[in-house]
Amino acid sequence: MANPRGELPAWVDIGLIPLLNLFIALLFAGLVVLIIGENPLEAMWIMLKGAVGSLKGWGYLLYYATNFVFTGLAVAVAFHAGLFNIGGEGQAYIAGLGAAIVGLGLEVLPWPVVIPLAILAAMLFGAFWAWIPGYLQARRGSHIVITTIMFNFIAGSLMIYLIKDYFRPLGKMAVESREITGAYILSFREIAMQFFDLRLPSTPLNLTVFLAALAAWAVWYLLWRTELGYEIRAVGANPAAAIYAGIKTDRIIMITMAISGGLAGLMAVNEVLGVQHRLLLEFVGGSGFVGIAVALMGRSHPIGIVLSAMLFGLLYQGGTELSFAKPLISRDMIVVIQGLVILFMGALEYAFRPALARIFVRVED
Amino acid sequence: MTPAIELIGIDKRFGAVHANKDVTLSIGQGSIHGIIGENGAGKSTLMSILFGFYSADKGEIKIKGQPVRIKSSSDAISHGIGMVHQHFMLVDPFTVLENIVLGVEGGNLIGPALEKARQELTRLARDYELEVDPDAIVGELPVGLQQRVEILKALFKGAETLILDEPTGVLTPDEADHLFRILGQLRDQGKTVILITHKLREIMAITDHVSVMRRGAMVATRETKHTSVEELAELMVGRHVLLHVEKAKARPGQVVLEVKNLTWKDHKGTVRVDNVSFNVRAGEIVGIAGVSGNGQSEILELISGISKPASGQIIFEGKDIGVLGDPRHVREEGLAHVPEDRQHRGLIASFDASESVILGWHYDEALGKGFRLDREAVVKRCKAEMQEFDVRPADPLLMSGKFSGGNQQKIILAREIGRDPDLLIVGQPTRGVDIGAIEFIHKRLIALRDQGKAVLLVSVELDEIRSLSDRILVMFAGRIMGERDSSADERELGLLMAGVSKDAA
Amino acid sequence: MDLSLLPEILASTIRLSVPLVLACLAGLWSEKSGIVDIGLEGKMLAAAFAAAASAAYFQSAWLGLLIAIFVSLGFSLVHGYAAINQRGNQVVSGVAINMLAAGLAVVLGNTWFKEGGRTPALPVDARFMPIELPGAAALANVPLLGDFAKIISGHSILTYLTILLVPLTAWALARTRFGLRLRAVGENPQAVDTAGISVALLRYQAVIIAGILCGIAGAFISTSLSASFVRDMTAGRGFMALAALIFANWRAWPALYACLLFGFLQAGGNYMQGAHIGSFEVPVQFIIMAPYVLTVVLLAGFIGKSIPPRASGIPYTKDR
């Protein structure tokens, strides 16, 4: 999905429009809150307080953001090549397999060896799950949107089978693996306790957050400072020019999808190795889809993605707090906001351009 | 007798382009009227206005003496005007009958409409020799028959006037002859036919009258039997003031590019490049002249590796590059390519200039070791090239799409020439470019040639070809009609461009 | 596997196929006109919620159905507006609608019924209950015919309606003016435009039909198949319907068969616990996955060619 940055100045395109779309999304959400019978402004305040008003809130916010950065980057990289990867959900799920296999299988080895290998395995598994639809699109013309959706469902069923029959220890009721001690990524709370004798509130925030920051930088570097990244962006922006330039579009499509899947796979590292410390069902929990919203809002740029991921982290944490404070407003309100953001940022993106163009563009004669 | 169609004072602009300049045209009933002109002459625009696709800025249209307003194609259809477009408006999976009936089903159930169409088709086949299997799937028909379906569509909707836009471009000679017979029948039965074409032979063969357009204006109308191919060619091409470029005589050296029996077919199987052979030497500019659509664009794409030949060889510095079919390889061998459509292929509009300047050369080690892309080096390279080629504004960070046409072209030229290629192939180098830039670009091309490089130039602007080329090849219908040197006059070239060859039988 | 269960499985197949068929037909109408609809799932879900909520409130299944159709139509029109007027990305629009529907259904459900997103269980008169066809009871004990009667009879009225919709769709597309124009606009909108017909109007009409069908599908799920709305109750059926549509190469009768096949896999999955191929016990998850795997195989071109309407997903601009 190439971004036709038309005549509008850059700051409008990257800054104003996403904020405008967010504003409209929140407006509609506020309307729903009103229909429910609650005060939207009060709801907003509770959300903000719950997310950024306490250390615990921040902990959760950043934990969510970690996941969303990974899935957002995944969608964004694919977007740059003109591909819509809806399969992040399934790719992250399958990646969990890689993390668990290495984490459990190599647990006799010391953790400085196992953890990097587990991360690599997660990325490889995720990359593979995305590469197949990429291959089918490039070589057989199968529409990548449909195949990635199908692969989400296939992953869902496959994982149930694998976890139930191969990872679940005998006698255990819960459908999950045993604890993965070989690749245990410490949470901030644990680090604070063990090394600084500090008490931090209990949140899932763990060291993977640094991996997220690294990933964001790495994606930026890849896209704008390497030949491969140039080719990826060229294919997405103008396939005819890419062919003219001698870029092999088939190869780029497959490589891009693999990278995309690998990034989504990092989400499994956070969840499986950093939070749950086990392989369990449905651990992705919708992050793949949030990634779509994050990528759209962040205009497929790592900086935008980090900011959007944090914003959605705010919404998720705030939403949880809100649902406790106001039981009438279900936590699913966040899903509604997400849907609205995607609708306005993705499908109705051009709706405001004419109006904005009138304000911001000086017509050159 | 009142003319069937009158276009009076039609004026139309598209932004800066003045497509139709106060055009007046009168077309008699029951005749075949040809409209001839080069690319950009304005003929398609004029007919699109008649058929309701565009509205004229000024002027009026009269049908059988009555002024009418045509705001859409349904208006045009209701006034008995039918159009057979260059690119067919057919639904491939439908049968012939279904295509014909689309839009005029006359009721909620299509059964009766199909029956009626079937009967009508039989009648039309009888009257005009328009035989076609009504139940055939249109997508499976050969192009000639598809065109027949388009004609039938128009007639079924009650067209009294039929406009055909470059109808023979996709036809074999036999199919073209058959088409002319059909048009003759239509005329004999009282229909009016307007034929848009750049092919002089066709005009002489079947039209009763011919009007010549040039650069948006209506230049002349003649009765076909009272004019000649030479006169028409001259009117079509005009007496141009040569943009005289100072150039020394060429000193051609070795053969750099040899094209042998090159043939290429499009996805529909139509032969677009027909057994073409020519060569280009170091130190000379070879220009390929011709109206667009006659195979020149395809030749550039074949040489640059974007498409693969069906048969024949392309030998560049001794290597058969036709086999490789890979633009990158071809570049590495020392070929540079300025594409015809800069927006489509030559630049990436949403990238900034510095990134467009490396398009096709982004893997150069000087721009970053290994897999890296050194931004600083890229911007520096861009700035240097911008200065050398006087690109304005000389801002590497400005979005490529924002530069004017001339500056975009200069960026592309800077990029390709900056590679010090052995062969530069360039298409439409000054399309949409302002005068100052045109001069600059022409000078650079000559300079390249004087350095001992080879240049293959494709252009629909005859002036450009004549002022720059040392040797001129004229292409028509996928073939090279003839080769002339730079002293050839425009009339002769015009004839060749319009398909008239004294050499050929 | 116990063969005596076959009639039950087949009856269950028909029941489970109904929402698939309806959603599939919805997708068919939409895609034939050139509009890609990923949002079938969301529309069905929204409709399911609306039907169950309204039926509970008004104690009427028919009112529930009506309101469900309206709600689904609403989403359809949003999608249509985004795709046709705004020329936006149709896939993104579909994804957004799925999310919106999922979220709104739970949020509103929670507010109005305070059961954590569920709607209250519907009494029998507020549901579409099975209808026994005349003669079915009489044949009940006749071997073979009795089994056949058991399969055919005892379905809700919506089921019978759905079965009729298949030939109706096939006929409408092939033999009516509307069908002809709709199919044309999905293949070559320019041809339709030059024939003087409004591309936008046709596409809106297609999108509206899709909305109505999804509405019926959703209502069926929550008021016939079930007795209430539960979060995410469509469980991927919208995507399965999309898969069936592709599997059927965008044709009405094959769509029915594809949906029956997928429905059979759904129904059979429940019964096929412990099924064996040789000594390998087929895990039920593989049966659940089968429709999706089959679709991928088809899309990869391994069984026949997948030929969607040519203009599918491409916003129409009169490029002049």
PDB file of C-alpha atoms in Angstrom, chain C residues 178-276:
ATOM      1  CA  PHE C 178     -29.142  -6.279 -13.247  1.00  0.00           C
ATOM      2  CA  GLY C 179     -27.101  -9.459 -13.139  1.00  0.00           C
ATOM      3  CA  LEU C 180     -25.590  -8.811 -16.546  1.00  0.00           C
ATOM      4  CA  ARG C 181     -24.588  -5.271 -15.667  1.00  0.00           C
ATOM      5  CA  LEU C 182     -23.250  -6.311 -12.296  1.00  0.00           C
ATOM      6  CA  ARG C 183     -21.044  -8.990 -13.768  1.00  0.00           C
ATOM      7  CA  ALA C 184     -19.845  -6.543 -16.382  1.00  0.00           C
ATOM      8  CA  VAL C 185     -18.871  -3.922 -13.842  1.00  0.00           C
ATOM      9  CA  GLY C 186     -16.738  -6.413 -11.999  1.00  0.00           C
ATOM     10  CA  GLU C 187     -14.861  -7.350 -15.139  1.00  0.00           C
ATOM     11  CA  ASN C 188     -14.531  -4.092 -17.025  1.00  0.00           C
ATOM     12  CA  PRO C 189     -16.072  -1.052 -15.360  1.00  0.00           C
ATOM     13  CA  GLN C 190     -14.967   1.138 -18.228  1.00  0.00           C
ATOM     14  CA  ALA C 191     -17.100  -0.866 -20.634  1.00  0.00           C
ATOM     15  CA  VAL C 192     -20.077  -0.285 -18.381  1.00  0.00           C
ATOM     16  CA  ASP C 193     -19.281   3.394 -18.029  1.00  0.00           C
ATOM     17  CA  THR C 194     -19.040   3.915 -21.773  1.00  0.00           C
ATOM     18  CA  ALA C 195     -22.356   2.144 -22.188  1.00  0.00           C
ATOM     19  CA  GLY C 196     -23.844   4.935 -20.133  1.00  0.00           C
ATOM     20  CA  ILE C 197     -24.481   2.983 -16.921  1.00  0.00           C
ATOM     21  CA  SER C 198     -23.490   4.218 -13.486  1.00  0.00           C
ATOM     22  CA  VAL C 199     -20.663   2.139 -12.053  1.00  0.00           C
ATOM     23  CA  ALA C 200     -21.145   3.538  -8.576  1.00  0.00           C
ATOM     24  CA  LEU C 201     -24.849   2.768  -8.465  1.00  0.00           C
ATOM     25  CA  LEU C 202     -24.340  -0.834  -9.479  1.00  0.00           C
ATOM     26  CA  ARG C 203     -21.677  -1.325  -6.875  1.00  0.00           C
ATOM     27  CA  TYR C 204     -23.774   0.208  -4.155  1.00  0.00           C
ATOM     28  CA  GLN C 205     -26.611  -2.113  -5.080  1.00  0.00           C
ATOM     29  CA  ALA C 206     -24.269  -5.082  -4.807  1.00  0.00           C
ATOM     30  CA  VAL C 207     -23.004  -3.933  -1.456  1.00  0.00           C
ATOM     31  CA  ILE C 208     -26.565  -3.514  -0.202  1.00  0.00           C
ATOM     32  CA  ILE C 209     -27.473  -7.046  -1.223  1.00  0.00           C
ATOM     33  CA  ALA C 210     -24.378  -8.288   0.561  1.00  0.00           C
ATOM     34  CA  GLY C 211     -25.456  -6.421   3.647  1.00  0.00           C
ATOM     35  CA  ILE C 212     -28.906  -7.953   3.639  1.00  0.00           C
ATOM     36  CA  LEU C 213     -27.558 -11.455   3.224  1.00  0.00           C
ATOM     37  CA  CYS C 214     -25.035 -11.026   6.004  1.00  0.00           C
ATOM     38  CA  GLY C 215     -27.838  -9.737   8.150  1.00  0.00           C
ATOM     39  CA  ILE C 216     -29.835 -12.899   7.641  1.00  0.00           C
ATOM     40  CA  ALA C 217     -26.729 -14.991   8.280  1.00  0.00           C
ATOM     41  CA  GLY C 218     -26.038 -13.279  11.562  1.00  0.00           C
ATOM     42  CA  ALA C 219     -29.633 -13.505  12.690  1.00  0.00           C
ATOM     43  CA  PHE C 220     -29.641 -17.191  11.912  1.00  0.00           C
ATOM     44  CA  ILE C 221     -26.587 -17.811  14.020  1.00  0.00           C
ATOM     45  CA  SER C 222     -27.896 -16.151  17.144  1.00  0.00           C
ATOM     46  CA  THR C 223     -31.606 -16.862  16.914  1.00  0.00           C
ATOM     47  CA  SER C 224     -31.797 -20.186  15.186  1.00  0.00           C
ATOM     48  CA  LEU C 225     -28.538 -22.027  15.581  1.00  0.00           C
ATOM     49  CA  SER C 226     -28.229 -20.663  19.093  1.00  0.00           C
ATOM     50  CA  ALA C 227     -30.447 -18.933  21.560  1.00  0.00           C
ATOM     51  CA  SER C 228     -28.328 -15.902  22.346  1.00  0.00           C
ATOM     52  CA  PHE C 229     -25.351 -13.883  21.316  1.00  0.00           C
ATOM     53  CA  VAL C 230     -21.954 -14.726  22.682  1.00  0.00           C
ATOM     54  CA  ARG C 231     -18.794 -12.711  21.958  1.00  0.00           C
ATOM     55  CA  ASP C 232     -17.007 -13.666  18.725  1.00  0.00           C
ATOM     56  CA  MET C 233     -19.717 -16.193  18.006  1.00  0.00           C
ATOM     57  CA  THR C 234     -19.190 -16.091  14.270  1.00  0.00           C
ATOM     58  CA  ALA C 235     -15.887 -17.825  14.924  1.00  0.00           C
ATOM     59  CA  GLY C 236     -14.311 -17.190  11.571  1.00  0.00           C
ATOM     60  CA  ARG C 237     -17.321 -18.210   9.491  1.00  0.00           C
ATOM     61  CA  GLY C 238     -17.055 -15.048   7.457  1.00  0.00           C
ATOM     62  CA  PHE C 239     -13.568 -16.011   6.394  1.00  0.00           C
ATOM     63  CA  MET C 240     -14.581 -19.554   5.758  1.00  0.00           C
ATOM     64  CA  ALA C 241     -17.314 -18.226   3.500  1.00  0.00           C
ATOM     65  CA  LEU C 242     -14.686 -16.166   1.690  1.00  0.00           C
ATOM     66  CA  ALA C 243     -12.614 -19.297   1.321  1.00  0.00           C
ATOM     67  CA  ALA C 244     -15.640 -21.174  -0.024  1.00  0.00           C
ATOM     68  CA  LEU C 245     -16.271 -18.376  -2.501  1.00  0.00           C
ATOM     69  CA  ILE C 246     -12.756 -18.626  -3.854  1.00  0.00           C
ATOM     70  CA  PHE C 247     -12.999 -22.394  -3.816  1.00  0.00           C
ATOM     71  CA  ALA C 248     -16.165 -22.130  -5.877  1.00  0.00           C
ATOM     72  CA  ASN C 249     -14.495 -19.812  -8.364  1.00  0.00           C
ATOM     73  CA  TRP C 250     -17.127 -17.149  -7.738  1.00  0.00           C
ATOM     74  CA  ARG C 251     -20.094 -19.179  -8.973  1.00  0.00           C
ATOM     75  CA  ALA C 252     -23.368 -19.668  -7.119  1.00  0.00           C
ATOM     76  CA  TRP C 253     -24.010 -23.426  -7.260  1.00  0.00           C
ATOM     77  CA  PRO C 254     -20.404 -24.439  -6.617  1.00  0.00           C
ATOM     78  CA  ALA C 255     -20.523 -21.987  -3.714  1.00  0.00           C
ATOM     79  CA  LEU C 256     -23.358 -24.015  -2.226  1.00  0.00           C
ATOM     80  CA  TYR C 257     -21.389 -27.217  -2.581  1.00  0.00           C
ATOM     81  CA  ALA C 258     -18.240 -25.661  -1.158  1.00  0.00           C
ATOM     82  CA  CYS C 259     -20.191 -24.375   1.826  1.00  0.00           C
ATOM     83  CA  LEU C 260     -21.787 -27.770   2.340  1.00  0.00           C
ATOM     84  CA  LEU C 261     -18.355 -29.334   2.232  1.00  0.00           C
ATOM     85  CA  PHE C 262     -16.994 -26.892   4.772  1.00  0.00           C
ATOM     86  CA  GLY C 263     -20.134 -27.283   6.842  1.00  0.00           C
ATOM     87  CA  PHE C 264     -19.696 -31.015   6.740  1.00  0.00           C
ATOM     88  CA  LEU C 265     -16.164 -30.638   7.992  1.00  0.00           C
ATOM     89  CA  GLN C 266     -17.464 -28.497  10.805  1.00  0.00           C
ATOM     90  CA  ALA C 267     -20.236 -30.925  11.674  1.00  0.00           C
ATOM     91  CA  GLY C 268     -18.122 -33.985  11.192  1.00  0.00           C
ATOM     92  CA  GLY C 269     -15.330 -32.565  13.279  1.00  0.00           C
ATOM     93  CA  ASN C 270     -17.457 -32.892  16.332  1.00  0.00           C
ATOM     94  CA  TYR C 271     -18.236 -36.495  15.559  1.00  0.00           C
ATOM     95  CA  MET C 272     -14.925 -37.512  14.191  1.00  0.00           C
ATOM     96  CA  GLN C 273     -13.029 -37.621  17.437  1.00  0.00           C
ATOM     97  CA  GLY C 274     -10.890 -40.656  17.228  1.00  0.00           C
ATOM     98  CA  ALA C 275     -11.136 -41.091  13.487  1.00  0.00           C
ATOM     99  CA  HIS C 276      -8.258 -43.006  11.978  1.00  0.00           C
TER     100      HIS C 276
END
